[in-house]
Amino acid sequence: EPEVTQTPSHQVTQMGQEVILRCVPISNHLYFYWYRQILGQKVEFLVSFYNNEISEKSEIFDDQFSVERPDGSNFTLKIRSTKLEDSAMYFCASSTLRDNEQFFGPGTRLTVL
Amino acid sequence: GQQVMQIPQYQHVQEGEDFTTYCNSSTTLSNIQWYKQRPGGHPVFLIQLVKSGEVKKQKRLTFQFGEAKKNSSLHITATQTTDVGTYFCAAGANSKLTFGKGITLSVRP
């Protein structure tokens, strides 16, 4: 069964450093998403991406964040200058159509020291 | 933006008991989705409800969308230990999901 994959599973970084989180969505899906989940809290929407551009973004997704689809398979989230409060689990998801069920990857746990 | 409320955040049941949880919104929702997250895992899609009053069943799970499309319920019949996890409802609109805080279900064997 096709699945969303994410790398790395765990990333530790120093405050102020740049990180890139990688995702490979399911191959025939058209919509891609990033969410984050601070430990023990709810899943929060960051951004959605369709047709090589951002469709929607939340207030969390400020100028420190960017997304890119550098080739036909990868979808990346970059955080330019990490803060302590960026520590969270970051989930990538994809769907065939807008507002359809979303398939989540296993997540990348980001720890900012 | 859309917000969905899930209260309480935790519920403990004895194996074999039924379980019901609710998801409420102050605004009309275009659709509601339910996800389950096991401890240490990622959200896994369970169901999507779109129509007013819609009821869908998956084995022991029954999902309902309110007539006014402002609330939804999840009912589990005869809970099993495999039902443990956090159940989130999420309002879907404009290519994003807005999640509730979830309810964490524990089942005593």
XYZ file of N, CA and C in Angstrom:
666
model
N 0.850 -1.199 0.000
C 0.000 0.000 0.000
C 0.885 1.249 0.000
N 0.602 2.213 -0.882
C 1.449 3.417 -0.930
C 1.352 4.196 0.374
N 2.457 4.840 0.738
C 2.450 5.619 1.962
C 3.334 6.851 1.812
N 3.088 7.811 2.680
C 3.914 9.017 2.743
C 5.144 8.694 3.594
N 6.314 9.092 3.108
C 7.521 8.867 3.895
C 8.144 10.200 4.267
N 8.845 10.225 5.396
C 9.487 11.445 5.869
C 10.876 11.122 6.390
N 11.800 12.042 6.112
C 13.150 11.922 6.655
C 13.642 13.282 7.131
N 14.476 13.327 8.172
C 14.802 12.208 9.051
C 13.660 11.940 10.019
N 13.768 10.880 10.811
C 12.731 10.624 11.804
C 12.923 11.533 13.022
N 14.177 11.895 13.272
C 14.467 12.781 14.397
C 15.597 13.718 13.993
N 15.415 15.015 14.240
C 16.422 16.011 13.924
C 16.669 16.859 15.165
N 17.920 16.949 15.545
C 18.308 17.800 16.673
C 19.135 18.944 16.114
N 18.812 20.166 16.498
C 19.527 21.313 15.962
C 19.706 22.379 17.036
N 20.627 23.262 16.799
C 20.847 24.373 17.713
C 19.955 25.532 17.300
N 19.509 26.285 18.276
C 18.704 27.469 18.024
C 19.418 28.371 17.020
N 18.662 28.885 16.052
C 19.238 29.767 15.048
C 19.697 29.065 13.790
N 19.787 27.751 13.833
C 20.208 26.997 12.655
C 19.037 26.763 11.715
N 19.371 26.506 10.475
C 18.367 26.174 9.465
C 18.171 24.668 9.425
N 16.934 24.236 9.261
C 16.663 22.816 9.071
C 15.777 22.623 7.850
N 15.950 21.488 7.212
C 15.090 21.104 6.095
C 14.516 19.737 6.402
N 13.204 19.678 6.429
C 12.508 18.417 6.651
C 11.992 17.924 5.305
N 12.167 16.626 5.080
C 11.842 16.083 3.770
C 10.679 15.107 3.810
N 9.938 15.107 2.726
C 8.750 14.261 2.622
C 8.651 13.755 1.192
N 8.199 12.525 1.054
C 7.839 12.015 -0.269
C 6.362 11.654 -0.207
N 5.506 12.483 -0.807
C 4.067 12.191 -0.784
C 3.740 10.975 -1.652
N 2.523 10.515 -1.554
C 2.068 9.406 -2.387
C 2.034 9.875 -3.836
N 2.483 9.030 -4.752
C 2.869 9.483 -6.083
C 1.748 10.109 -6.905
N 0.520 9.667 -6.806
C -0.529 10.252 -7.643
C -1.327 11.329 -6.915
N -0.845 11.752 -5.752
C -1.538 12.790 -5.004
C -1.136 14.168 -5.517
N -2.083 15.110 -5.408
C -1.872 16.435 -5.966
C -1.716 17.522 -4.920
N -2.243 17.256 -3.697
C -2.195 18.257 -2.636
C -1.240 17.779 -1.550
N -0.433 18.686 -1.061
C 0.561 18.344 -0.045
C 0.439 19.331 1.112
N 0.722 18.818 2.296
C 0.494 19.615 3.501
C 1.628 19.407 4.499
N 1.814 20.407 5.349
C 2.641 20.260 6.539
C 1.809 20.643 7.754
N 1.927 19.820 8.777
C 1.300 20.076 10.071
C 2.376 19.929 11.139
N 2.119 20.511 12.303
C 3.004 20.237 13.426
C 2.167 19.886 14.656
N 2.800 19.159 15.550
C 2.134 18.761 16.783
C 3.147 18.880 17.919
N 2.946 19.880 18.763
C 3.747 20.001 19.966
C 3.328 18.875 20.908
N 4.284 18.335 21.637
C 4.035 17.139 22.455
C 2.782 17.272 23.304
N 1.876 16.323 23.133
C 0.660 16.275 23.947
C -0.434 17.225 23.516
N -0.205 17.926 22.411
C -1.201 18.910 21.975
C -1.842 18.486 20.649
N -2.678 19.357 20.128
C -3.392 19.000 18.911
C -2.510 19.202 17.684
N -2.963 18.645 16.590
C -2.281 18.789 15.313
C -2.643 20.156 14.727
N -1.617 20.923 14.342
C -1.862 22.280 13.836
C -1.450 22.387 12.375
N -2.313 22.950 11.579
C -2.057 23.150 10.156
C -0.985 24.223 9.966
N -0.055 23.961 9.061
C 0.947 24.967 8.710
C 0.689 25.513 7.306
N 0.643 24.602 6.326
C 0.592 25.055 4.939
C 0.056 23.942 4.044
N -0.612 24.360 2.962
C -0.991 23.416 1.914
C -0.402 23.893 0.599
N -0.190 22.946 -0.307
C 0.588 23.215 -1.525
C -0.056 22.475 -2.675
N -0.294 23.191 -3.756
C -0.908 22.557 -4.926
C -0.405 23.227 -6.184
N -0.111 22.451 -7.173
C 0.295 22.996 -8.470
C 1.492 23.940 -8.322
N 2.433 23.516 -7.485
C 3.692 24.247 -7.276
C 3.556 25.603 -6.617
N 2.456 25.792 -5.887
C 2.368 27.016 -5.113
C 1.567 26.791 -3.840
N 1.758 27.686 -2.887
C 1.042 27.580 -1.625
C -0.429 27.904 -1.857
N -1.313 26.994 -1.348
C -2.753 27.236 -1.445
C -3.266 28.004 -0.237
N -2.771 27.605 0.916
C -3.272 28.162 2.165
C -2.147 28.068 3.186
N -2.064 29.023 4.081
C -1.087 28.929 5.163
C -1.682 29.518 6.424
N -1.159 29.048 7.567
C -1.671 29.518 8.847
C -0.786 30.656 9.365
N -1.226 31.223 10.500
C -0.456 32.312 11.115
C 0.900 31.820 11.615
N 0.986 30.512 11.879
C 2.254 29.951 12.355
C 3.297 30.025 11.240
N 2.856 29.862 10.018
C 3.743 29.784 8.853
C 4.187 31.188 8.475
N 5.174 31.710 9.237
C 5.646 33.073 8.973
C 6.850 33.045 8.034
N 7.562 34.162 7.973
C 8.669 34.282 7.010
C 9.820 33.320 7.287
N 9.837 32.714 8.466
C 10.901 31.758 8.776
C 10.686 30.409 8.089
N 9.467 30.195 7.607
C 9.120 28.922 6.998
C 9.031 29.066 5.483
N 9.404 28.007 4.792
C 9.172 27.958 3.350
C 8.990 26.500 2.939
N 8.308 26.300 1.840
C 8.112 24.958 1.302
C 8.537 24.956 -0.151
N 8.894 23.737 -0.585
C 9.371 23.610 -1.953
C 9.111 22.195 -2.435
N 8.865 22.093 -3.733
C 8.803 20.772 -4.359
C 9.922 20.775 -5.390
N 11.125 20.409 -4.976
C 12.295 20.588 -5.840
C 12.331 19.659 -7.042
N 11.606 18.553 -6.965
C 11.563 17.624 -8.095
C 10.196 16.972 -8.102
N 10.021 15.918 -8.863
C 8.697 15.303 -8.992
C 8.250 14.471 -7.818
N 9.141 14.293 -6.829
C 8.737 13.392 -5.750
C 8.866 14.004 -4.359
N 9.829 14.889 -4.137
C 10.054 15.403 -2.786
C 9.265 16.670 -2.502
N 8.939 16.841 -1.223
C 8.253 18.048 -0.750
C 8.950 18.418 0.557
N 9.501 19.632 0.604
C 10.328 19.976 1.765
C 9.759 21.157 2.536
N 10.062 21.156 3.829
C 9.753 22.275 4.707
C 11.067 22.795 5.260
N 11.331 24.074 5.054
C 12.553 24.679 5.571
C 12.187 25.667 6.663
N 12.925 25.573 7.758
C 12.814 26.576 8.816
C 14.150 27.284 8.841
N 14.141 28.585 8.567
C 15.385 29.319 8.339
C 16.226 29.492 9.595
N 15.634 29.916 10.647
C 16.366 30.191 11.886
C 15.527 29.634 13.029
N 15.839 28.434 13.439
C 14.971 27.737 14.382
C 14.961 28.394 15.757
N 13.786 28.312 16.394
C 13.621 28.811 17.758
C 13.302 27.615 18.654
N 13.449 27.816 19.949
C 13.145 26.741 20.887
C 11.703 26.248 20.704
N 10.803 27.195 20.473
C 9.378 26.843 20.356
C 9.028 26.129 19.054
N 9.998 25.971 18.166
C 9.762 25.177 16.960
C 9.884 23.679 17.242
N 10.326 23.321 18.425
C 10.425 21.900 18.783
C 9.039 21.274 18.745
N 8.873 20.248 17.942
C 7.563 19.618 17.738
C 7.744 18.434 16.813
N 6.666 17.687 16.635
C 6.612 16.665 15.594
C 6.025 17.329 14.363
N 6.694 17.168 13.243
C 6.218 17.749 11.990
C 5.733 16.622 11.080
N 4.471 16.727 10.703
C 3.870 15.717 9.833
C 3.657 16.291 8.437
N 4.013 15.503 7.458
C 3.672 15.789 6.075
C 2.442 14.955 5.730
N 1.590 15.456 4.867
C 0.415 14.704 4.431
C 0.171 14.993 2.964
N -0.583 14.105 2.327
C -0.948 14.346 0.940
C -2.363 13.829 0.691
N -2.988 14.357 -0.336
C -4.333 13.908 -0.704
C -4.489 14.002 -2.216
N -5.475 13.238 -2.716
C -5.703 13.240 -4.164
C -6.355 14.538 -4.591
N -7.352 14.948 -3.837
C -8.098 16.158 -4.164
C -8.177 17.047 -2.936
N -8.494 18.286 -3.146
C -8.676 19.212 -2.033
C -9.830 18.745 -1.163
N -9.649 18.771 0.145
C -10.669 18.407 1.138
C -10.984 16.910 1.164
N -10.225 16.105 0.451
C -10.350 14.651 0.579
C -9.555 14.167 1.788
N -9.667 12.884 2.067
C -8.897 12.321 3.174
C -7.410 12.566 2.941
N -6.727 12.821 4.034
C -5.299 13.086 3.957
C -4.537 11.906 4.549
N -3.457 11.559 3.891
C -2.590 10.480 4.335
C -1.356 11.116 4.973
N -1.134 10.776 6.231
C -0.043 11.375 6.974
C 1.188 10.481 6.952
N 2.348 11.125 6.920
C 3.598 10.403 7.092
C 3.862 10.142 8.566
N 4.949 9.418 8.859
C 5.249 9.051 10.250
C 5.767 10.210 11.093
N 6.137 11.310 10.445
C 6.573 12.496 11.177
C 8.073 12.592 11.355
N 8.529 13.840 11.541
C 9.911 14.122 11.944
C 9.855 14.848 13.271
N 10.538 14.281 14.267
C 10.587 14.963 15.569
C 11.739 15.954 15.532
N 11.433 17.237 15.630
C 12.445 18.286 15.639
C 12.674 18.747 17.066
N 13.914 18.694 17.480
C 14.298 19.182 18.808
C 15.270 20.333 18.623
N 14.910 21.504 19.137
C 15.768 22.690 19.044
C 16.359 22.960 20.420
N 17.689 22.980 20.472
C 18.373 23.170 21.766
C 18.884 24.602 21.925
N -11.459 31.835 11.492
C -11.414 30.526 10.863
C -12.256 29.524 11.615
N -12.399 28.340 11.035
C -13.198 27.311 11.672
C -12.474 26.761 12.899
N -13.249 26.483 13.938
C -12.701 25.824 15.113
C -13.637 24.699 15.509
N -13.069 23.609 15.970
C -13.876 22.504 16.464
C -13.433 22.175 17.886
N -14.427 21.904 18.706
C -14.180 21.656 20.129
C -14.442 20.192 20.446
N -13.539 19.613 21.205
C -13.710 18.252 21.695
C -13.496 18.260 23.202
N -14.539 17.898 23.921
C -14.469 17.856 25.380
C -15.148 16.565 25.823
N -14.615 15.777 26.786
C -13.367 16.034 27.495
C -12.157 15.619 26.662
N -10.966 15.761 27.218
C -9.761 15.366 26.505
C -9.352 13.934 26.810
N -9.891 13.387 27.888
C -9.530 12.020 28.274
C -10.785 11.259 28.683
N -10.817 9.987 28.350
C -11.892 9.137 28.834
C -11.347 7.728 29.032
N -11.788 7.135 30.154
C -11.355 5.781 30.485
C -12.586 4.887 30.520
N -12.543 3.773 29.849
C -13.680 2.861 29.847
C -13.193 1.449 30.151
N -14.128 0.621 30.568
C -13.859 -0.797 30.768
C -14.066 -1.502 29.434
N -13.191 -2.411 29.138
C -13.347 -3.162 27.893
C -14.757 -3.742 27.797
N -15.365 -3.581 26.650
C -16.729 -4.077 26.462
C -17.788 -2.985 26.584
N -17.416 -1.879 27.229
C -18.357 -0.756 27.350
C -18.425 -0.003 26.030
N -19.529 0.703 25.844
C -19.646 1.590 24.691
C -19.001 2.938 25.012
N -18.635 3.649 23.969
C -17.968 4.941 24.109
C -18.521 5.892 23.056
N -18.831 7.114 23.482
C -19.296 8.137 22.533
C -18.551 9.429 22.812
N -18.134 10.089 21.764
C -17.495 11.382 21.903
C -18.060 12.330 20.855
N -17.954 13.622 21.149
C -18.586 14.623 20.311
C -17.588 15.676 19.856
N -17.943 16.287 18.767
C -17.138 17.344 18.175
C -18.097 18.471 17.818
N -17.826 19.669 18.317
C -18.768 20.767 18.141
C -18.115 21.986 17.526
N -18.893 22.678 16.708
C -18.436 23.913 16.086
C -19.514 24.977 16.214
N -19.102 26.224 16.300
C -20.084 27.311 16.343
C -20.504 27.729 14.936
N -19.781 27.250 13.939
C -20.109 27.595 12.547
C -20.460 26.336 11.760
N -21.141 26.520 10.672
C -21.493 25.398 9.804
C -20.239 24.897 9.098
N -20.081 23.585 9.106
C -18.883 22.980 8.521
C -19.187 22.407 7.146
N -18.270 22.537 6.225
C -18.486 21.930 4.910
C -18.276 20.424 4.971
N -17.326 20.000 5.759
C -17.179 18.565 5.988
C -16.412 18.350 7.279
N -16.533 17.176 7.839
C -15.806 16.821 9.049
C -15.095 15.495 8.803
N -13.872 15.412 9.256
C -13.113 14.184 9.145
C -12.705 13.722 10.543
N -12.596 12.436 10.709
C -12.133 11.862 11.969
C -10.834 11.099 11.719
N -9.894 11.301 12.629
C -8.604 10.637 12.568
C -8.316 9.976 13.904
N -7.531 8.908 13.852
C -7.098 8.238 15.080
C -5.571 8.273 15.128
N -5.046 8.591 16.284
C -3.590 8.612 16.460
C -3.233 7.709 17.639
N -2.496 6.673 17.352
C -2.017 5.802 18.431
C -0.839 6.476 19.118
N -0.551 6.126 20.366
C 0.595 6.721 21.064
C 1.869 6.564 20.247
N 2.558 7.671 20.013
C 3.799 7.647 19.241
C 3.603 7.531 17.751
N 2.357 7.546 17.303
C 2.085 7.369 15.878
C 1.628 8.638 15.200
N 1.161 8.481 13.979
C 0.688 9.617 13.212
C -0.816 9.510 13.022
N -1.479 10.620 12.702
C -2.931 10.558 12.468
C -3.256 9.642 11.294
N -4.271 8.821 11.486
C -4.730 7.909 10.443
C -6.189 8.206 10.179
N -6.511 8.434 8.931
C -7.864 8.786 8.523
C -8.837 7.657 8.848
N -9.985 8.044 9.427
C -11.050 7.071 9.689
C -12.226 7.269 8.739
N -12.738 8.517 8.672
C -13.963 8.740 7.903
C -14.106 10.207 7.548
N -14.858 10.478 6.505
C -15.236 11.840 6.170
C -16.760 11.906 6.051
N -17.334 12.946 6.645
C -18.773 13.182 6.579
C -19.001 14.509 5.872
N -19.925 14.508 4.935
C -20.147 15.699 4.124
C -21.603 16.187 4.192
N -22.528 15.233 4.225
C -23.947 15.607 4.125
C -24.580 15.789 5.501
N -25.522 16.704 5.583
C -26.280 16.930 6.805
C -26.962 15.634 7.239
N -26.801 15.274 8.527
C -27.447 14.084 9.059
C -26.814 12.771 8.642
N -25.699 12.824 7.956
C -25.063 11.611 7.444
C -24.607 10.694 8.568
N -24.817 9.402 8.381
C -24.353 8.386 9.322
C -23.532 7.365 8.540
N -22.335 7.083 9.055
C -21.495 6.062 8.421
C -21.004 5.098 9.473
N -20.903 3.837 9.096
C -20.448 2.806 10.041
C -19.220 2.099 9.504
N -18.312 1.810 10.437
C -17.144 0.993 10.130
C -17.038 -0.021 11.249
N -17.522 -1.204 10.994
C -17.495 -2.269 12.006
C -18.120 -1.755 13.306
N -17.384 -1.594 14.368
C -17.952 -1.175 15.651
C -18.009 0.347 15.805
N -17.541 1.074 14.814
C -17.524 2.541 14.898
C -18.676 3.130 14.079
N -19.392 4.068 14.692
C -20.476 4.761 14.007
C -20.220 6.256 14.084
N -20.244 6.904 12.939
C -19.990 8.334 12.843
C -21.254 9.025 12.370
N -21.503 10.207 12.936
C -22.693 10.946 12.538
C -22.357 12.421 12.378
N -22.967 13.042 11.382
C -22.863 14.479 11.151
C -24.206 15.086 11.495
N -24.209 16.135 12.291
C -25.453 16.731 12.729
C -26.261 17.339 11.593
N -27.539 17.507 11.846
C -28.429 18.060 10.819
C -28.011 19.462 10.402
N -27.530 20.240 11.370
C -27.101 21.610 11.077
C -25.644 21.682 10.622
N -24.995 20.543 10.553
C -23.579 20.458 10.161
C -22.691 21.297 11.081
N -23.055 21.298 12.369
C -22.233 22.004 13.345
C -21.651 21.048 14.382
N -22.038 19.796 14.334
C -21.485 18.853 15.279
C -21.417 17.466 14.675
N -20.626 16.641 15.307
C -20.427 15.277 14.833
C -20.172 14.389 16.041
N -20.472 13.128 15.880
C -20.221 12.185 16.974
C -19.547 10.932 16.450
N -18.809 10.312 17.356
C -18.183 9.010 17.104
C -18.623 8.086 18.223
N -19.187 6.969 17.859
C -19.639 5.989 18.844
C -18.913 4.677 18.579
N -18.323 4.114 19.641
C -17.679 2.808 19.528
C -18.484 1.820 20.369
N -18.924 0.769 19.746
C -19.682 -0.269 20.439
C -18.716 -1.313 20.990
N -18.920 -1.682 22.246
C -18.127 -2.756 22.867
C -16.642 -2.545 22.657
N -16.103 -1.546 23.335
C -14.691 -1.183 23.142
C -13.754 -2.360 23.386
N -12.658 -2.323 22.647
C -11.599 -3.321 22.809
C -10.295 -2.587 23.094
N -9.309 -3.306 23.585
C -8.025 -2.657 23.921
C -7.367 -2.073 22.675
N -7.699 -2.593 21.516
C -7.140 -2.051 20.269
C -7.718 -0.686 19.909
N -8.770 -0.257 20.628
C -9.365 1.045 20.355
C -8.609 2.182 21.030
N -7.617 1.872 21.874
C -6.908 2.948 22.578
C -6.213 3.866 21.590
N -6.177 5.141 21.941
C -5.546 6.143 21.089
C -6.269 7.462 21.273
N -5.851 8.436 20.494
C -6.494 9.745 20.511
C -7.307 9.918 19.242
N -8.552 10.287 19.408
C -9.463 10.473 18.286
C -9.655 11.973 18.065
N -9.301 12.408 16.881
C -9.429 13.816 16.518
C -10.542 13.984 15.490
N -11.341 15.031 15.671
C -12.162 15.469 14.551
C -11.429 16.646 13.911
N -11.696 16.848 12.638
C -11.029 17.927 11.912
C -11.996 18.506 10.892
N -12.107 19.816 10.894
C -12.954 20.499 9.914
C -12.141 20.707 8.652
N -12.679 20.266 7.547
C -11.980 20.397 6.280
C -12.572 21.516 5.453
N -11.722 22.417 4.986
C -12.169 23.506 4.114
C -10.959 24.202 3.531
N -11.079 24.628 2.284
C -10.021 25.429 1.655
C -8.652 24.786 1.751
N -8.624 23.521 1.481
C -7.389 22.734 1.440
C -6.623 22.739 2.752
N -7.312 22.811 3.878
C -6.635 22.608 5.145
C -7.579 21.920 6.116
N -6.998 21.240 7.089
C -7.752 20.619 8.167
C -7.494 21.390 9.451
N -8.570 21.731 10.146
C -8.455 22.348 11.463
C -8.851 21.296 12.480
N -7.883 20.848 13.252
C -8.101 19.752 14.199
C -8.641 20.256 15.530
N -9.471 19.417 16.159
C -9.807 19.627 17.551
C -8.665 19.122 18.425
N -8.824 19.299 19.735
C -7.756 18.883 20.655
C -7.701 17.369 20.825
N -8.751 16.695 20.421
C -8.757 15.239 20.492
C -9.230 14.720 21.830
N -9.653 13.470 21.820
C -9.989 12.777 23.065
C -9.149 11.511 23.127
N -8.445 11.348 24.236
C -7.592 10.176 24.405
C -8.372 9.115 25.147
N -8.573 7.999 24.499
C -9.350 6.895 25.053
C -8.420 5.835 25.615
N -8.647 5.471 26.859
C -7.938 4.323 27.414
C -8.976 3.257 27.758
N -8.615 2.005 27.590
C -9.531 0.886 27.781
C -8.928 -0.078 28.794
N -9.631 -0.291 29.888
C -9.155 -1.226 30.920
C -9.560 -2.638 30.530
N -8.605 -3.549 30.475
C -8.945 -4.921 30.066
C -9.708 -5.670 31.162
